[in-house]
Amino acid sequence: MILMSEEVKKLVKTSITLTKDLWEQAKIIALKQGLTLTEVIQAALKKYLEILEKERKGT
C-alpha cells in the first residue's frame, strides 16, 4: 500500500494494546503479504467499520 502525500498528512499516530496472540497473527499476515503491521491493522479496521455500517443500514 503506497500512501499519497495527501493521505500521509491525514495520518494520526496512536498506541493500541493487543493480545500477544492477535499481534502475532497480524504480524505473520503482514510478513506473508509484504505489508506493514500498520497496513494490516488499517485494512482490518476499515473492513470492520464497513460491516458495522452495512448492519446499521440493514443491508
XYZ file of N, CA and C in Angstrom:
177
model
N 0.856 -1.174 0.000
C 0.000 0.000 0.000
C 0.898 1.232 0.000
N 0.770 2.050 -1.023
C 1.553 3.281 -1.105
C 0.624 4.440 -0.792
N 1.023 5.253 0.158
C 0.197 6.387 0.548
C 0.572 7.620 -0.257
N -0.429 8.310 -0.756
C -0.204 9.572 -1.437
C 0.144 10.624 -0.394
N 0.826 11.667 -0.805
C 1.238 12.696 0.144
C 0.044 13.308 0.874
N -1.104 13.428 0.203
C -2.297 13.973 0.850
C -2.783 13.041 1.950
N -2.681 11.724 1.719
C -3.096 10.753 2.724
C -2.150 10.762 3.910
N -0.872 10.937 3.650
C 0.115 10.957 4.720
C -0.189 12.088 5.688
N -0.607 13.215 5.169
C -0.928 14.370 6.010
C -2.094 14.075 6.942
N -2.946 13.130 6.579
C -4.132 12.820 7.360
C -3.888 11.732 8.407
N -2.695 11.194 8.486
C -2.415 10.117 9.426
C -2.384 10.623 10.857
N -2.838 9.776 11.760
C -2.798 10.057 13.189
C -2.047 8.908 13.841
N -1.054 9.234 14.628
C -0.284 8.206 15.313
C -0.924 7.933 16.665
N -1.101 6.647 16.977
C -1.733 6.263 18.234
C -1.116 4.964 18.737
N -1.399 4.636 19.950
C -0.945 3.368 20.531
C -2.164 2.525 20.856
N -2.057 1.225 20.592
C -3.126 0.304 20.958
C -2.515 -0.871 21.710
N -3.337 -1.541 22.472
C -2.892 -2.722 23.195
C -3.582 -3.935 22.587
N -2.785 -4.920 22.173
C -3.299 -6.149 21.576
C -2.847 -7.336 22.410
N -3.613 -8.408 22.350
C -3.123 -9.636 22.960
C -1.927 -10.109 22.144
N -1.042 -10.844 22.769
C 0.139 -11.333 22.062
C -0.269 -12.199 20.876
N -1.291 -13.034 21.065
C -1.756 -13.915 20.005
C -2.261 -13.125 18.803
N -3.061 -12.103 19.049
C -3.585 -11.274 17.961
C -2.459 -10.540 17.250
N -1.520 -9.997 18.015
C -0.375 -9.299 17.431
C 0.431 -10.245 16.546
N 0.671 -11.476 17.038
C 1.451 -12.444 16.260
C 0.739 -12.809 14.963
N -0.566 -13.031 15.033
C -1.325 -13.365 13.824
C -1.253 -12.238 12.798
N -1.437 -11.024 13.260
C -1.386 -9.873 12.352
C 0.011 -9.693 11.773
N 1.028 -9.889 12.580
C 2.412 -9.741 12.129
C 2.747 -10.795 11.074
N 2.301 -12.032 11.289
C 2.541 -13.104 10.316
C 1.865 -12.778 8.987
N 0.630 -12.307 9.045
C -0.079 -11.921 7.818
C 0.675 -10.806 7.106
N 1.126 -9.821 7.859
C 1.872 -8.707 7.270
C 3.122 -9.212 6.554
N 3.869 -10.075 7.212
C 5.097 -10.602 6.606
C 4.797 -11.404 5.346
N 3.781 -12.258 5.401
C 3.421 -13.084 4.244
C 2.928 -12.243 3.072
N 2.247 -11.142 3.371
C 1.677 -10.290 2.326
C 2.621 -9.176 1.874
N 3.756 -9.038 2.551
C 4.681 -7.961 2.214
C 4.147 -6.598 2.621
N 3.375 -6.572 3.694
C 2.777 -5.334 4.185
C 3.357 -4.984 5.542
N 3.077 -3.780 5.983
C 3.451 -3.409 7.340
C 2.324 -3.828 8.278
N 2.649 -3.920 9.547
C 1.626 -4.219 10.545
C 0.558 -3.127 10.533
N 0.973 -1.904 10.357
C 0.028 -0.783 10.269
C -0.968 -0.995 9.130
N -0.480 -1.408 7.982
C -1.363 -1.616 6.833
C -2.375 -2.726 7.095
N -1.929 -3.796 7.742
C -2.835 -4.903 8.064
C -3.915 -4.438 9.038
N -3.510 -3.726 10.067
C -4.469 -3.253 11.067
C -5.424 -2.233 10.457
N -4.921 -1.339 9.608
C -5.791 -0.365 8.944
C -6.826 -1.074 8.074
N -6.397 -2.076 7.317
C -7.316 -2.807 6.441
C -8.379 -3.540 7.258
N -7.962 -4.160 8.358
C -8.908 -4.888 9.206
C -9.920 -3.939 9.841
N -9.452 -2.816 10.320
C -10.345 -1.842 10.951
C -11.312 -1.253 9.927
N -10.806 -0.960 8.737
C -11.663 -0.423 7.682
C -12.772 -1.418 7.338
N -12.417 -2.691 7.194
C -13.399 -3.726 6.877
C -14.425 -3.851 7.997
N -13.975 -3.836 9.236
C -14.870 -3.917 10.392
C -15.869 -2.758 10.389
N -15.381 -1.563 10.132
C -16.260 -0.390 10.103
C -17.260 -0.459 8.948
N -16.839 -1.009 7.808
C -17.752 -1.192 6.677
C -18.870 -2.166 7.043
N -18.519 -3.244 7.738
C -19.517 -4.227 8.168
C -20.515 -3.587 9.128
N -20.014 -2.832 10.086
C -20.907 -2.151 11.029
C -21.849 -1.194 10.314
N -21.332 -0.476 9.332
C -22.153 0.479 8.584
C -23.247 -0.251 7.807
N -22.910 -1.387 7.181
C -23.913 -2.173 6.459
C -24.988 -2.679 7.409
N -24.570 -3.150 8.587
C -25.535 -3.632 9.579
C -26.441 -2.489 10.044
N -25.857 -1.328 10.218
C -26.628 -0.162 10.658
C -27.691 0.205 9.623
N -27.311 0.080 8.353
C -28.240 0.413 7.269
C -29.226 -0.718 6.998
N -28.973 -1.883 7.600
C -29.882 -3.010 7.429
C -29.716 -3.767 6.135
N -28.525 -3.701 5.544
C -28.290 -4.430 4.290
C -27.414 -5.620 4.506
